[in-house]
PDB file of C-alpha atoms in Angstrom:
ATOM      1  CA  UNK V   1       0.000   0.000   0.000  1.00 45.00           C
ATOM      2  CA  UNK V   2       2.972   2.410   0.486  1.00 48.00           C
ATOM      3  CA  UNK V   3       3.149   3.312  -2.922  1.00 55.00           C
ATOM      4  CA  UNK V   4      -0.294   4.096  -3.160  1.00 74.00           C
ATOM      5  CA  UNK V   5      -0.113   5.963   0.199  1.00 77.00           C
ATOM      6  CA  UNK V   6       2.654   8.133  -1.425  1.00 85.00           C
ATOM      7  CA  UNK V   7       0.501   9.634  -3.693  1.00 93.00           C
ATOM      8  CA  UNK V   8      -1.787  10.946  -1.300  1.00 94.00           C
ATOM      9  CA  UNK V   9      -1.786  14.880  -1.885  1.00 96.00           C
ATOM     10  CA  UNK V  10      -1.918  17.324   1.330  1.00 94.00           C
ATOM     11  CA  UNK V  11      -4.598  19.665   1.378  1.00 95.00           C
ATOM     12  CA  UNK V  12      -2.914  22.177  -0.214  1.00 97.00           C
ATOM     13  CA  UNK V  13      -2.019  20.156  -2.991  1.00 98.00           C
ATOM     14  CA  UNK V  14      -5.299  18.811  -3.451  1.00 98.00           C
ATOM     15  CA  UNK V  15      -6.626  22.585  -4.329  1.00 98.00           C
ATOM     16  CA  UNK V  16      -3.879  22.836  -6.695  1.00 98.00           C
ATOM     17  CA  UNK V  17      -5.063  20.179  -8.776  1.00 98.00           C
ATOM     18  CA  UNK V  18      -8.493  21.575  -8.350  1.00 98.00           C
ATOM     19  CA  UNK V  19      -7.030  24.967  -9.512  1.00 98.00           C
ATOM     20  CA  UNK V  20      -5.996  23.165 -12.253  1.00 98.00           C
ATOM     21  CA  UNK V  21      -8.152  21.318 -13.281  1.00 98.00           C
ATOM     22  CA  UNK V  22     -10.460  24.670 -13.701  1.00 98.00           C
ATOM     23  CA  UNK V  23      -7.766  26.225 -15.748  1.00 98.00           C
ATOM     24  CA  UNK V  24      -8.434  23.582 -18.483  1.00 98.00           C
ATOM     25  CA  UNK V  25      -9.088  25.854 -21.819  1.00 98.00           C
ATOM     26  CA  UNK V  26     -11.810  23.261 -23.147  1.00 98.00           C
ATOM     27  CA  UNK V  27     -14.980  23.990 -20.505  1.00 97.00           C
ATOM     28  CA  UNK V  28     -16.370  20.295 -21.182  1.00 97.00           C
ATOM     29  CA  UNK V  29     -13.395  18.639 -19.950  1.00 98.00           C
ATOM     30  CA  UNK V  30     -13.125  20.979 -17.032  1.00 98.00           C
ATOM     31  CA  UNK V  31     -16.349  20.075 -15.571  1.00 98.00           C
ATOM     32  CA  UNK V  32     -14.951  16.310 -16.233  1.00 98.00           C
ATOM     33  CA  UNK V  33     -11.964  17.200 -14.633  1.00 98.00           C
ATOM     34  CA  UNK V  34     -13.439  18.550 -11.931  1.00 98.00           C
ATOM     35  CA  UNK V  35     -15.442  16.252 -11.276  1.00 98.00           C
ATOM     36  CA  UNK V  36     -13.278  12.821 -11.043  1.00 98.00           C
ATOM     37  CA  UNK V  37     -11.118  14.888  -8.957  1.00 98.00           C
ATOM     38  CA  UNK V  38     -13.445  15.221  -6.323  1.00 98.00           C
ATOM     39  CA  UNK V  39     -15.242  11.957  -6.744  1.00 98.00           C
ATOM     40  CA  UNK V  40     -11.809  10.217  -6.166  1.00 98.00           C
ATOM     41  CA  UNK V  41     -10.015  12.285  -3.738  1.00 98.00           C
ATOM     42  CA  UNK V  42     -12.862  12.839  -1.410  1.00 98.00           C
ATOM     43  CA  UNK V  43     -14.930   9.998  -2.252  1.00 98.00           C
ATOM     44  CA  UNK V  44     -12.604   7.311  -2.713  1.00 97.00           C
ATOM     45  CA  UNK V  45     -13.647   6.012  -5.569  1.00 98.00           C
ATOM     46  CA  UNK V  46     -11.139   3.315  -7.189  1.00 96.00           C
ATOM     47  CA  UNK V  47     -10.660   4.227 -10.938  1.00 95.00           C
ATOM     48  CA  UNK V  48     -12.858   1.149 -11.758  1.00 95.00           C
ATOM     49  CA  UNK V  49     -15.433   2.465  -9.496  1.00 97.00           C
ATOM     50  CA  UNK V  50     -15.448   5.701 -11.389  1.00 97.00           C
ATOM     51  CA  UNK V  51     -14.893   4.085 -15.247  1.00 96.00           C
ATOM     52  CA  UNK V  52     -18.493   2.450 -14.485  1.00 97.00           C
ATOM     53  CA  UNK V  53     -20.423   5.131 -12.278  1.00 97.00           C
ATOM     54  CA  UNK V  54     -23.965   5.490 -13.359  1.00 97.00           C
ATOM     55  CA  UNK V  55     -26.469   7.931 -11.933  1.00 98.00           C
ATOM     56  CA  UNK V  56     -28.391   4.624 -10.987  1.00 97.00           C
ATOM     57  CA  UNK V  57     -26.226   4.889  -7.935  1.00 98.00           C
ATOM     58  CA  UNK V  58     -27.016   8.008  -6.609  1.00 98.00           C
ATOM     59  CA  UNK V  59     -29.901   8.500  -3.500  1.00 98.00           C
ATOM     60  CA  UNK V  60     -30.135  12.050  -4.011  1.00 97.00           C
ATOM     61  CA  UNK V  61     -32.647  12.071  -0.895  1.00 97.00           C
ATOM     62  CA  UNK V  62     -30.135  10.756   1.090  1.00 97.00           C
ATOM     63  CA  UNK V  63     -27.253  11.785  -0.774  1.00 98.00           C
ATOM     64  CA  UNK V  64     -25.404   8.251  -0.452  1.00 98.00           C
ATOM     65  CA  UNK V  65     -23.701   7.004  -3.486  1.00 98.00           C
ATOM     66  CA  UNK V  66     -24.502   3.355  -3.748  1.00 98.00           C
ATOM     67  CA  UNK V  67     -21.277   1.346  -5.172  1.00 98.00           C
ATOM     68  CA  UNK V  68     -23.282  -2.395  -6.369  1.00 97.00           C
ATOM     69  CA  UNK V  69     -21.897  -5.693  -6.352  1.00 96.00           C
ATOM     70  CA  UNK V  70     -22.607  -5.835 -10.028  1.00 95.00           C
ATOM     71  CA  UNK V  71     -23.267  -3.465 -13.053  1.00 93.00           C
ATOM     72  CA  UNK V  72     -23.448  -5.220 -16.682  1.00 91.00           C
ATOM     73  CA  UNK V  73     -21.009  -3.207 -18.857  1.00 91.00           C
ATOM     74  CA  UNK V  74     -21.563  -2.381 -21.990  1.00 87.00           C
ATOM     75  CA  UNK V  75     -19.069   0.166 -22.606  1.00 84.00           C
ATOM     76  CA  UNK V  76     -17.049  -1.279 -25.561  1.00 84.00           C
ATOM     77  CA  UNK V  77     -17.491  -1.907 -28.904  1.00 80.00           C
ATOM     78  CA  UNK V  78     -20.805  -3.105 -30.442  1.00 78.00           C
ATOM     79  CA  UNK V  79     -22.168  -3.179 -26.729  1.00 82.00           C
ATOM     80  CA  UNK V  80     -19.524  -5.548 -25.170  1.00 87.00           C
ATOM     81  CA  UNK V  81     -17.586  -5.010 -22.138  1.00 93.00           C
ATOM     82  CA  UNK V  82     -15.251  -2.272 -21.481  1.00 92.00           C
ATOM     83  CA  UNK V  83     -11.072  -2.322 -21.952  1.00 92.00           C
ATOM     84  CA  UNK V  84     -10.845  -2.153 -18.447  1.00 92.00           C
ATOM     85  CA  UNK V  85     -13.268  -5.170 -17.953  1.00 93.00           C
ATOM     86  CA  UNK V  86     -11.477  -7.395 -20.367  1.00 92.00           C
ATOM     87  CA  UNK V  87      -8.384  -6.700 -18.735  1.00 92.00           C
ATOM     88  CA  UNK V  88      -9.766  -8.217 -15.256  1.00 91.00           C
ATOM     89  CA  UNK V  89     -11.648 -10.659 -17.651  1.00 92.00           C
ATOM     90  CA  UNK V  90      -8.080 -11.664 -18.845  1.00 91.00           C
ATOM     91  CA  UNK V  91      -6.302 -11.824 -15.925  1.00 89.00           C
ATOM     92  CA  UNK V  92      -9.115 -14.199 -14.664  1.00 89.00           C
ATOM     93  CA  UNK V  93      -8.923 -16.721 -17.195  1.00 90.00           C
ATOM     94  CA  UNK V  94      -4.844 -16.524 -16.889  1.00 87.00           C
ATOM     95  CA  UNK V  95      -5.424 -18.184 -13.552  1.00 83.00           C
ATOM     96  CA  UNK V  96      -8.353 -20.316 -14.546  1.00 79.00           C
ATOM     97  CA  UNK V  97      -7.331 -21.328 -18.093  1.00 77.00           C
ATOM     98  CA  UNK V  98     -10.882 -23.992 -18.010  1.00 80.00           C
ATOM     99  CA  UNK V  99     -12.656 -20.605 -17.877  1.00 83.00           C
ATOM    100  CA  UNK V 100     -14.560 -19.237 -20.676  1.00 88.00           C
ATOM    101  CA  UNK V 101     -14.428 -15.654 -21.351  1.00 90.00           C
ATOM    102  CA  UNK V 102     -17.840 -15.053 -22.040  1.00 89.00           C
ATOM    103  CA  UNK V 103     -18.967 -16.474 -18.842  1.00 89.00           C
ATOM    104  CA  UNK V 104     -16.907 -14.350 -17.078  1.00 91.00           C
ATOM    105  CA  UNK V 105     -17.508 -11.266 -18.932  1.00 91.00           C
ATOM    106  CA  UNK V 106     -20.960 -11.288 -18.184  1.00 91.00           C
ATOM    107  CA  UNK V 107     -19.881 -11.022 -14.464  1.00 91.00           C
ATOM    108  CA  UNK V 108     -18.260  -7.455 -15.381  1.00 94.00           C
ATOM    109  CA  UNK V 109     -18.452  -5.275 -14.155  1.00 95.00           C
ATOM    110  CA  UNK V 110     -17.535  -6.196 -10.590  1.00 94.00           C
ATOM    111  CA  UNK V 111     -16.173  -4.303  -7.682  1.00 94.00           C
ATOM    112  CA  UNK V 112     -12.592  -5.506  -6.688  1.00 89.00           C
ATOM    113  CA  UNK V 113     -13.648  -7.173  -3.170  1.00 91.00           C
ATOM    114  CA  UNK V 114     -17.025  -8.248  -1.266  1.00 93.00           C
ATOM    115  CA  UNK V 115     -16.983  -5.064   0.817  1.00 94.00           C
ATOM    116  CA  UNK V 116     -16.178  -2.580  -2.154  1.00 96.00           C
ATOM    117  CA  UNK V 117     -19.661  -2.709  -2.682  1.00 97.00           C
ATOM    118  CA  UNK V 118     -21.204   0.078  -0.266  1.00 97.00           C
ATOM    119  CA  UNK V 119     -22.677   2.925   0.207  1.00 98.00           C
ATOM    120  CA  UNK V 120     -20.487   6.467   0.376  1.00 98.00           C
ATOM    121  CA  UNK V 121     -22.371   9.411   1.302  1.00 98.00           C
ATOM    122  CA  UNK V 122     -21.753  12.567  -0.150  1.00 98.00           C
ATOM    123  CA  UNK V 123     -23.639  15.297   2.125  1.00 97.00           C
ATOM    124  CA  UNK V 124     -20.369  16.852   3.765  1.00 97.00           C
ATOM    125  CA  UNK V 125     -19.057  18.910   0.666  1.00 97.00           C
ATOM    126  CA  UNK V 126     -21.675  21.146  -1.417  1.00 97.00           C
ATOM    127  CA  UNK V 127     -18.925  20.865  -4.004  1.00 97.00           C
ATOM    128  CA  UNK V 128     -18.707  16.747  -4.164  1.00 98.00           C
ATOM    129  CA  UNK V 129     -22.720  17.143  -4.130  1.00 98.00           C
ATOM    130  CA  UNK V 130     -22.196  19.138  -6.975  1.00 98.00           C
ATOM    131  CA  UNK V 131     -20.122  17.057  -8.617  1.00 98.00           C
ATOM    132  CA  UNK V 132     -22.130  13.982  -8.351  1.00 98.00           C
ATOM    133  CA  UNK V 133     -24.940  15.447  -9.173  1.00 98.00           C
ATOM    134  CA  UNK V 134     -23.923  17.880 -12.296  1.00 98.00           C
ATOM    135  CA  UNK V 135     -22.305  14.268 -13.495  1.00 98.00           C
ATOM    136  CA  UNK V 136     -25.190  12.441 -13.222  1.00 98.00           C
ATOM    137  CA  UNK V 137     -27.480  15.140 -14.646  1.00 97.00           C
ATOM    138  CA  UNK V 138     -25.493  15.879 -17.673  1.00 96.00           C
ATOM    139  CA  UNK V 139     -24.058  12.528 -18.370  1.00 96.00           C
ATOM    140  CA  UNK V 140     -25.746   9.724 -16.541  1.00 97.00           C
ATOM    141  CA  UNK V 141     -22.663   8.467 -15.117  1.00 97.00           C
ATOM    142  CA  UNK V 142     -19.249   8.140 -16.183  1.00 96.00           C
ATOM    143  CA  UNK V 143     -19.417   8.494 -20.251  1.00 93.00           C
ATOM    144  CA  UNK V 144     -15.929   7.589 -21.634  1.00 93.00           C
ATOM    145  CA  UNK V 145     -13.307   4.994 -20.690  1.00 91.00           C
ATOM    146  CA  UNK V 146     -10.956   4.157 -17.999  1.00 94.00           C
ATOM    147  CA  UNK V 147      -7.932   5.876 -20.334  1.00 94.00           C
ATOM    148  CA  UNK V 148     -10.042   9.075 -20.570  1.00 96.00           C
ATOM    149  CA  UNK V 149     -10.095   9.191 -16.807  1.00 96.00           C
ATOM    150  CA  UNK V 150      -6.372   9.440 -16.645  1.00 97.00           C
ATOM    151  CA  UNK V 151      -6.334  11.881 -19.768  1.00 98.00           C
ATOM    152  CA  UNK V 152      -8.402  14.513 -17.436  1.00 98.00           C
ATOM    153  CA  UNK V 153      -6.298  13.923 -14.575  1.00 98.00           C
ATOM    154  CA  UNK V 154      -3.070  14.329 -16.389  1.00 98.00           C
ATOM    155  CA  UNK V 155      -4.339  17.090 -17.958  1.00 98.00           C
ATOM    156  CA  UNK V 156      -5.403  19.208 -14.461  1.00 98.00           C
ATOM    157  CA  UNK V 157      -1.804  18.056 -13.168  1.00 98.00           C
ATOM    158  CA  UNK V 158      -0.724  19.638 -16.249  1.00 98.00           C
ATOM    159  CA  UNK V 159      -1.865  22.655 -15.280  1.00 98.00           C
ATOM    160  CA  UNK V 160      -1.666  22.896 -12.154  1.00 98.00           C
ATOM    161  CA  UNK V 161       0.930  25.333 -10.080  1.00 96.00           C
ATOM    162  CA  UNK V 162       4.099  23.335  -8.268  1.00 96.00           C
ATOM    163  CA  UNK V 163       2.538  19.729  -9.387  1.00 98.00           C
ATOM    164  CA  UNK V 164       3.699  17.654 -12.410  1.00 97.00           C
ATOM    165  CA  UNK V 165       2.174  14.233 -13.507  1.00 96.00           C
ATOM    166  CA  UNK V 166       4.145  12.156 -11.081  1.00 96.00           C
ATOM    167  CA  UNK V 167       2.480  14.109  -7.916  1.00 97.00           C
ATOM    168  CA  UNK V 168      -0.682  11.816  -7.989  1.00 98.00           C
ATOM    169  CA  UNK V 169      -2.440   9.230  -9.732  1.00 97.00           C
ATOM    170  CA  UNK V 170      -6.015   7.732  -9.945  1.00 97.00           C
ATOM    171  CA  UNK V 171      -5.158   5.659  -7.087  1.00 96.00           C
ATOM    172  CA  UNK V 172      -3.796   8.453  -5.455  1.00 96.00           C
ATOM    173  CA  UNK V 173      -6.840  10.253  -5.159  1.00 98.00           C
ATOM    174  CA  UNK V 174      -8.334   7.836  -3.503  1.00 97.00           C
ATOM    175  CA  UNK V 175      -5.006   7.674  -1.236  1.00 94.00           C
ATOM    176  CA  UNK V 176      -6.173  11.591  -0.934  1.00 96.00           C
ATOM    177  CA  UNK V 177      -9.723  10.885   0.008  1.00 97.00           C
ATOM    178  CA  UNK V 178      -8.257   8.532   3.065  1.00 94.00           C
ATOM    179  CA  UNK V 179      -5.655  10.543   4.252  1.00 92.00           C
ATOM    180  CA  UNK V 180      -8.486  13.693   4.254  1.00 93.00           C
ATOM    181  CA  UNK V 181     -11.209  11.439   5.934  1.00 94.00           C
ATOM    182  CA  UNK V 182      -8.169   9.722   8.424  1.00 90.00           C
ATOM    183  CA  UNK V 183      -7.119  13.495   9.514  1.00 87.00           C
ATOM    184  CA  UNK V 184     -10.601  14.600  10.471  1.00 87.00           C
ATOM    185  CA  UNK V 185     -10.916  11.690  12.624  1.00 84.00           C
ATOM    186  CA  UNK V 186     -13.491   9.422  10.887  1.00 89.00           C
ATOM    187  CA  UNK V 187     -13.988   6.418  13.348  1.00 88.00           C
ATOM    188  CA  UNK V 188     -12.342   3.248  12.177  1.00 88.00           C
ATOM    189  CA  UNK V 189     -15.753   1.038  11.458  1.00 90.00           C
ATOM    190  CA  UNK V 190     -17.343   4.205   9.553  1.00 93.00           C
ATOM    191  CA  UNK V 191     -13.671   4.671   7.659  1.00 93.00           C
ATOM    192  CA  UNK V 192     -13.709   0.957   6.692  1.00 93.00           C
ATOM    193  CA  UNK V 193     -16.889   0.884   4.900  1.00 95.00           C
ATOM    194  CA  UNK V 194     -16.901   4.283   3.237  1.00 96.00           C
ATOM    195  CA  UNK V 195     -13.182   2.682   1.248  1.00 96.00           C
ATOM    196  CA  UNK V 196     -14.785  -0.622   0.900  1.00 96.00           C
ATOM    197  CA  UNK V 197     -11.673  -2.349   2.905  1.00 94.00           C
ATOM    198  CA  UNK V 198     -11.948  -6.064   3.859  1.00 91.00           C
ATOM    199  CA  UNK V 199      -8.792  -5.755   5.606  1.00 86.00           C
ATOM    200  CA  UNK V 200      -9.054  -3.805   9.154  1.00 84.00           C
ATOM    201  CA  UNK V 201      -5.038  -3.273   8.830  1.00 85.00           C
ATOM    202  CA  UNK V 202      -5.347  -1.196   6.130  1.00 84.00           C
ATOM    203  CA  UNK V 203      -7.983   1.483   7.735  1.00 84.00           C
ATOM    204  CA  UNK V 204      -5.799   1.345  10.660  1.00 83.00           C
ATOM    205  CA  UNK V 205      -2.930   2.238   8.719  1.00 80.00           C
ATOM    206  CA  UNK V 206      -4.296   5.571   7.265  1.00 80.00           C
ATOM    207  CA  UNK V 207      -5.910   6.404  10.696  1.00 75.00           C
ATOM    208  CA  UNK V 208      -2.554   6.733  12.093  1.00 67.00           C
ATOM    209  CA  UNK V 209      -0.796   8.077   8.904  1.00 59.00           C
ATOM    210  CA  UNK V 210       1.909  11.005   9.840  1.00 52.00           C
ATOM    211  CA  UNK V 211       0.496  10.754  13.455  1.00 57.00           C
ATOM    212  CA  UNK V 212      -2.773  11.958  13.101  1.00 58.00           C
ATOM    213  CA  UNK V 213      -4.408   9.756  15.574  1.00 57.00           C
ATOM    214  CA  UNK V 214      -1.606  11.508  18.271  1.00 60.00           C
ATOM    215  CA  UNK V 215      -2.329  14.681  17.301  1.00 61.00           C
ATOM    216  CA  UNK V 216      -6.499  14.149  17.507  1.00 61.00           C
ATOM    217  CA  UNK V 217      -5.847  12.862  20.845  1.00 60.00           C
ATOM    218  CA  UNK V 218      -3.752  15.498  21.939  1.00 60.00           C
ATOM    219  CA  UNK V 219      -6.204  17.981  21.032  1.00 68.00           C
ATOM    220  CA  UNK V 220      -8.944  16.085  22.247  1.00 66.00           C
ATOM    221  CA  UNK V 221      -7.006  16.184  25.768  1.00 65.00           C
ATOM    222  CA  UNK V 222      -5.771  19.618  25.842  1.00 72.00           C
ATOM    223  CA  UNK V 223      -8.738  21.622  24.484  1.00 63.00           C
TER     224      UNK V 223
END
């Protein structure tokens, strides 16, 4: 996970990127920009999570996005499954060679673990509301591919002041999202199931990430 971790922007950085992503010249990709920006660094969406959002998922009533254990995708060509599906798809079958791809395929797409599928709520920020909403409004979901994704991040980190496209990644975001949620002392069950973690160790690990869970307690005792 360290990599991952590494990515994780500060604060600061994290309204860079936003800064940049609104200095895109081409307004349509800005709002795109903008919004995977904020659906994966304070969401925590994984990039899979985001290739295959629909607006199906979203209680606006209770503002809780609703990540399923299954979505059929039809996001490639002539109707069949996404790049990003048939990679999974792939690796699948490279393990379990008496597999046949269409069987599997029509399993995609899938959330990476059991517990990935769950419910993130989104009332905190009227920005993220914004974004999830505006997205699912004027697109009904995520439109394009999993490549397109990374071609709106690059191009916010592009032009964004004191980051380059090595400061953060897809991934990262959602590194960003835990580290934000970790530092504001979101209590360890609640943390879990917003990032869709089966492992407790991992949850545990951002919680105490550059001492925060020290510092939280310190204040806690000295306020």
């Amino acid at each position: 996970m360290a990599p991952t971790r590494e990515k994780a922007l500060t604060e600061r950085d994290f309204e860079r990127l936003l800064d940049g992503a609104r200095r895109i010249d081409d307004e349509k990709q800005r709002f795109e920009a903008h919004a995977v920006i904020l659906l994966g660094g304070r969401l925590g969406f994984r990039p899979g999570e985001l290739t295959h959002f629909d607006a199906s998922w979203v209680d606006r009533q209770r503002q809780i996005v609703h990540v399923p254990d299954h979505a059929p995708c039809r996001d490639g060509r002539d109707g069949g499954i996404c790049g990003y599906c048939r990679q999974a798809v792939e690796q699948r079958i490279r393990h379990d060679q008496e597999a046949s791809f269409d069987d599997i395929a029509e399993q995609y797409w899938q959330p990476k673990t059991d517990a990935a599928a769950r419910p993130i709520p989104f009332h905190f920020s009227a920005r993220v509301q914004l974004a999830v909403e505006s997205l699912a409004d004027e697109y009904g979901g995520w439109p394009y591919s999993f490549s397109t994704l990374q071609r709106r991040l690059d191009a916010a980190l592009d032009c964004a002041r004191s980051l380059d496209r090595t400061s953060t990644s897809l991934h990262g975001l959602r590194a960003t999202a835990a580290s934000y949620h970790a530092s504001r002392g979101l209590e360890l069950a609640a943390f879990r199931s917003m990032f869709g973690w089966e492992d407790l160790e991992t949850a545990r690990q951002y919680l105490n990430i550059d001492g925060a869970m020290t510092r939280r307690a310190l204040s806690d005792i000295h306020s």
